[in-house]
Amino acid sequence: GEVVVESGGMDCALTPSLSFLVPFYSDTPLSPTCNMRNPSLHDQDPVAYFTRFFSSPASSSDYPCKYDFILIPVFAILLTLIRLVAERILHRIGCFLISVNQPEFPLKKPEEYAMKMIKFREQAFKMTYHGFIGLVALVLFGGSEWWANPDICQLTDASTIKFTPLFKLYYLLQTGFHLHSLVYHYIERTNHKRDDDIQMQVHHFATMFLTIGSFHLGFLKVGTLVLYTHDISDVFIALTKIANYTKFSDPTLAVLLTSVVFSWAYYRLYRFPKDVILNVWEHFDLPNGGLFLKSLNWVAFVLLILHWIWFYQIIQIPLAMVAGNKEYDTTENWKEATKQKEGSKKGASAGKKGKSQHAKSAHIKQQ
């Protein structure tokens, strides 16, 4: 009734329900199969495991365990409850900022104002979370050797995949947040559908696959680099949207948009493929298989394609500002920004054509 995988002299038993995972791993000492099925952890009941887990979060170290996955939906629910409370406070902050920047806006356009406040609360919560969790990552891991030199991640991840409960809590909280974001995306679609709706759905599902899969394999270090590069650039995106919703001046928006372009290019188009995709491709390839690991890297490549698509959409916004479009929303309404830009070009062209025809008529009259 059990499938036994020989892994470098260590026997690892899989229950029948997990036997389908065997082809995804290599039979080498680096195989995560054995570590994920550590009997000393999995023979415990959940209460005993979590009692030990939370009693020494920074000192003890364990392999990723099946009980860890219980925390993902728990964190997703907890973050949802926190968001419901936080958005009440954030709504007041948004109202205050608009009253300072453009006090007549709620009276002139009440429906648009209400929609802006919904989006403001959403982005303010995201900015707060990404800023907080990015700072947590810097504090916890910024001094680690693998943080400054991602090429050595595989030396610890693949051979000795033990992590402190604090490290696992960080990773599981991040996974819970992305589960929360996936559910919230479909809730938000009832209020407004983004121009990049399909890309966002692909992004959410890909991120969930990457976080859960990398945790299962024990590649928490390189996974943390993925999460960090996304968190930092998301802070600039959210901050720019907040400034737009609350009617900050064009010079302020121009500075923020510049920060978005450069942070996105650096973290998502340079650091992400360099430190993650190429690193995994060169150093994490498991001998005799590793299909599951390779599939994770291909999904990461899908994210990179999305990053380039969004980058193209982002750079349309400064062009839209030059064209005089005041109602943009980064990637959410980039089509409208492009239309406005094209409309301005057509208007300018029509104006030139009208002037030319007027000049011709005047010339005929003179003759």
Short mmCIF file of C-alpha atoms in Angstrom, two decimals, residues 69-300:
data_model
loop_
_atom_site.label_atom_id
_atom_site.label_comp_id
_atom_site.label_asym_id
_atom_site.label_seq_id
_atom_site.Cartn_x
_atom_site.Cartn_y
_atom_site.Cartn_z
CA PHE A 69 -0.04 23.94 4.54
CA ILE A 70 -2.87 24.27 7.08
CA LEU A 71 -1.63 27.80 7.79
CA ILE A 72 -2.17 29.01 4.21
CA PRO A 73 -6.01 29.25 4.33
CA VAL A 74 -5.77 30.42 7.95
CA PHE A 75 -3.58 33.35 6.92
CA ALA A 76 -5.84 34.06 3.91
CA ILE A 77 -8.89 34.33 6.18
CA LEU A 78 -6.98 36.39 8.74
CA LEU A 79 -5.77 38.83 6.07
CA THR A 80 -9.32 39.17 4.74
CA LEU A 81 -10.59 40.11 8.21
CA ILE A 82 -7.73 42.58 8.68
CA ARG A 83 -8.48 44.09 5.28
CA LEU A 84 -12.16 44.61 6.11
CA VAL A 85 -11.19 46.56 9.22
CA ALA A 86 -8.27 48.41 7.63
CA GLU A 87 -10.31 49.60 4.65
CA ARG A 88 -12.65 51.52 6.96
CA ILE A 89 -9.70 53.51 8.24
CA LEU A 90 -8.13 53.86 4.80
CA HIS A 91 -11.41 55.20 3.39
CA ARG A 92 -11.24 58.16 5.77
CA ILE A 93 -7.65 58.84 4.76
CA GLY A 94 -8.67 58.84 1.08
CA CYS A 95 -11.55 61.24 1.73
CA PHE A 96 -9.20 63.57 3.58
CA LEU A 97 -6.62 63.58 0.77
CA ILE A 98 -9.24 64.41 -1.84
CA SER A 99 -10.67 67.18 0.35
CA VAL A 100 -7.21 68.73 0.42
CA ASN A 101 -6.27 68.21 -3.24
CA GLN A 102 -9.62 68.73 -5.00
CA PRO A 103 -12.50 69.44 -2.56
CA GLU A 104 -15.10 70.00 -5.32
CA PHE A 105 -14.54 66.54 -6.87
CA PRO A 106 -17.07 64.60 -4.68
CA LEU A 107 -19.81 67.13 -5.47
CA LYS A 108 -19.19 67.39 -9.21
CA LYS A 109 -18.71 63.67 -9.88
CA PRO A 110 -20.21 61.65 -7.00
CA GLU A 111 -20.33 58.32 -8.87
CA GLU A 112 -16.75 58.59 -10.05
CA TYR A 113 -15.72 59.68 -6.56
CA ALA A 114 -17.32 56.56 -5.05
CA MET A 115 -15.48 54.31 -7.51
CA LYS A 116 -12.18 56.09 -6.83
CA MET A 117 -12.63 55.45 -3.11
CA ILE A 118 -13.19 51.73 -3.70
CA LYS A 119 -9.98 51.57 -5.72
CA PHE A 120 -8.14 53.75 -3.20
CA ARG A 121 -8.95 51.38 -0.33
CA GLU A 122 -7.81 48.42 -2.41
CA GLN A 123 -4.47 49.98 -3.37
CA ALA A 124 -3.82 51.50 0.05
CA PHE A 125 -4.16 48.07 1.65
CA LYS A 126 -1.87 46.52 -0.97
CA MET A 127 0.73 49.25 -0.51
CA THR A 128 0.65 48.76 3.27
CA TYR A 129 0.99 45.00 3.00
CA HIS A 130 3.72 44.96 0.35
CA GLY A 131 5.69 47.65 2.15
CA PHE A 132 5.40 45.84 5.48
CA ILE A 133 6.25 42.37 4.19
CA GLY A 134 9.12 43.72 2.08
CA LEU A 135 10.58 45.33 5.23
CA VAL A 136 10.11 42.04 7.11
CA ALA A 137 12.07 40.21 4.40
CA LEU A 138 14.91 42.74 4.63
CA VAL A 139 15.08 42.43 8.43
CA LEU A 140 14.91 38.63 8.48
CA PHE A 141 17.07 37.78 5.48
CA GLY A 142 18.93 40.94 4.41
CA GLY A 143 22.08 39.91 6.26
CA SER A 144 22.13 36.37 4.86
CA GLU A 145 24.83 35.38 2.41
CA TRP A 146 22.32 33.97 -0.08
CA TRP A 147 20.44 37.29 -0.12
CA ALA A 148 23.43 39.10 -1.62
CA ASN A 149 24.56 36.11 -3.67
CA PRO A 150 21.52 34.21 -5.01
CA ASP A 151 23.77 31.73 -6.86
CA ILE A 152 24.44 29.88 -3.59
CA CYS A 153 20.75 29.31 -2.80
CA GLN A 154 20.85 25.79 -4.21
CA LEU A 155 23.66 24.77 -1.85
CA THR A 156 21.34 25.00 1.13
CA ASP A 157 17.92 24.55 -0.46
CA ALA A 158 18.61 21.29 -2.24
CA SER A 159 20.89 19.49 0.21
CA THR A 160 19.82 20.64 3.69
CA ILE A 161 16.30 21.98 3.36
CA LYS A 162 15.63 22.80 6.99
CA PHE A 163 14.12 26.14 7.93
CA THR A 164 13.13 27.90 11.13
CA PRO A 165 9.41 28.23 11.87
CA LEU A 166 9.89 32.00 11.48
CA PHE A 167 11.11 31.53 7.90
CA LYS A 168 8.23 29.19 7.15
CA LEU A 169 5.74 31.62 8.73
CA TYR A 170 6.96 34.38 6.42
CA TYR A 171 6.58 32.15 3.39
CA LEU A 172 3.18 30.77 4.39
CA LEU A 173 1.89 34.27 5.16
CA GLN A 174 2.94 35.35 1.66
CA THR A 175 1.20 32.33 0.16
CA GLY A 176 -1.91 33.11 2.21
CA PHE A 177 -1.87 36.69 0.93
CA HIS A 178 -1.79 35.53 -2.68
CA LEU A 179 -4.66 33.12 -2.00
CA HIS A 180 -6.55 36.06 -0.49
CA SER A 181 -5.70 38.18 -3.56
CA LEU A 182 -6.92 35.47 -5.92
CA VAL A 183 -10.31 35.30 -4.20
CA TYR A 184 -10.55 39.09 -3.93
CA HIS A 185 -9.82 39.48 -7.63
CA TYR A 186 -13.06 37.71 -8.49
CA ILE A 187 -14.95 39.74 -5.90
CA GLU A 188 -13.58 43.00 -7.34
CA ARG A 189 -14.69 42.00 -10.84
CA THR A 190 -18.29 42.56 -9.71
CA ASN A 191 -17.47 46.27 -9.21
CA HIS A 192 -15.14 46.88 -12.14
CA LYS A 193 -13.36 44.72 -14.69
CA ARG A 194 -9.78 45.64 -15.40
CA ASP A 195 -8.33 45.95 -18.89
CA ASP A 196 -5.70 43.42 -17.82
CA ASP A 197 -8.21 41.04 -16.23
CA ILE A 198 -6.91 37.93 -18.03
CA GLN A 199 -3.30 38.76 -17.21
CA MET A 200 -4.20 39.21 -13.54
CA GLN A 201 -5.95 35.84 -13.40
CA VAL A 202 -2.95 34.11 -14.96
CA HIS A 203 -0.67 35.99 -12.56
CA HIS A 204 -2.62 34.93 -9.46
CA PHE A 205 -2.80 31.25 -10.41
CA ALA A 206 0.87 31.20 -11.46
CA THR A 207 1.93 32.81 -8.19
CA MET A 208 -0.04 30.28 -6.14
CA PHE A 209 1.53 27.42 -8.08
CA LEU A 210 5.01 28.87 -7.57
CA THR A 211 4.69 29.58 -3.85
CA ILE A 212 3.10 26.24 -2.94
CA GLY A 213 5.37 24.28 -5.27
CA SER A 214 8.58 25.94 -4.10
CA PHE A 215 7.58 25.43 -0.45
CA HIS A 216 6.87 21.77 -1.13
CA LEU A 217 10.33 21.35 -2.69
CA GLY A 218 12.03 23.34 0.05
CA PHE A 219 13.23 26.16 -2.22
CA LEU A 220 12.20 28.88 0.21
CA LYS A 221 15.26 31.03 -0.30
CA VAL A 222 14.96 31.53 -4.04
CA GLY A 223 11.18 31.78 -3.58
CA THR A 224 11.71 34.61 -1.11
CA LEU A 225 13.73 36.48 -3.74
CA VAL A 226 10.79 36.10 -6.14
CA LEU A 227 8.37 37.48 -3.56
CA TYR A 228 10.66 40.36 -2.61
CA THR A 229 11.20 41.57 -6.18
CA HIS A 230 7.43 41.65 -6.63
CA ASP A 231 6.69 43.32 -3.29
CA ILE A 232 9.04 46.26 -3.81
CA SER A 233 7.80 47.11 -7.29
CA ASP A 234 4.17 46.70 -6.15
CA VAL A 235 4.70 49.41 -3.53
CA PHE A 236 5.52 51.96 -6.25
CA ILE A 237 2.57 50.83 -8.38
CA ALA A 238 0.11 51.14 -5.49
CA LEU A 239 1.50 54.51 -4.37
CA THR A 240 1.12 55.93 -7.89
CA LYS A 241 -2.47 54.73 -8.13
CA ILE A 242 -3.26 56.22 -4.73
CA ALA A 243 -1.88 59.60 -5.83
CA ASN A 244 -3.98 59.42 -8.99
CA TYR A 245 -7.21 58.54 -7.15
CA THR A 246 -6.75 61.32 -4.62
CA LYS A 247 -6.03 63.99 -7.25
CA PHE A 248 -2.41 64.85 -6.57
CA SER A 249 -0.76 67.32 -8.93
CA ASP A 250 0.71 66.32 -12.28
CA PRO A 251 4.33 66.97 -11.21
CA THR A 252 3.86 64.60 -8.26
CA LEU A 253 2.33 61.96 -10.52
CA ALA A 254 5.16 62.37 -13.02
CA VAL A 255 7.74 61.68 -10.30
CA LEU A 256 5.81 58.63 -9.09
CA LEU A 257 5.37 57.29 -12.61
CA THR A 258 9.10 57.63 -13.15
CA SER A 259 9.72 55.60 -10.00
CA VAL A 260 7.30 52.94 -11.26
CA VAL A 261 9.07 52.63 -14.61
CA PHE A 262 12.55 52.34 -13.08
CA SER A 263 11.59 50.06 -10.18
CA TRP A 264 9.65 47.78 -12.51
CA ALA A 265 12.51 47.61 -15.00
CA TYR A 266 15.08 46.90 -12.28
CA TYR A 267 13.23 44.40 -10.07
CA ARG A 268 10.93 42.60 -12.51
CA LEU A 269 12.79 42.81 -15.80
CA TYR A 270 16.37 42.53 -14.50
CA ARG A 271 16.59 41.07 -10.97
CA PHE A 272 13.75 38.57 -11.39
CA PRO A 273 15.09 36.81 -14.51
CA LYS A 274 18.73 37.12 -13.37
CA ASP A 275 18.44 36.02 -9.73
CA VAL A 276 15.58 33.58 -10.16
CA ILE A 277 14.92 32.17 -13.63
CA LEU A 278 18.52 31.93 -14.87
CA ASN A 279 19.75 30.92 -11.42
CA VAL A 280 17.27 28.05 -11.15
CA TRP A 281 17.90 27.01 -14.74
CA GLU A 282 21.67 26.81 -14.19
CA HIS A 283 21.96 25.56 -10.61
CA PHE A 284 18.73 23.88 -9.53
CA ASP A 285 18.34 21.33 -12.29
CA LEU A 286 17.97 17.98 -10.49
CA PRO A 287 19.62 14.99 -12.19
CA ASN A 288 17.49 12.13 -13.51
CA GLY A 289 14.28 14.10 -13.64
CA GLY A 290 13.16 17.10 -11.66
CA LEU A 291 10.16 17.66 -13.94
CA PHE A 292 8.21 19.40 -11.20
CA LEU A 293 11.06 21.82 -10.55
CA LYS A 294 11.37 22.55 -14.26
CA SER A 295 7.64 23.23 -14.47
CA LEU A 296 8.05 25.79 -11.68
CA ASN A 297 10.70 27.59 -13.70
CA TRP A 298 8.51 27.60 -16.81
CA VAL A 299 5.71 29.17 -14.79
CA ALA A 300 8.20 31.78 -13.57
#
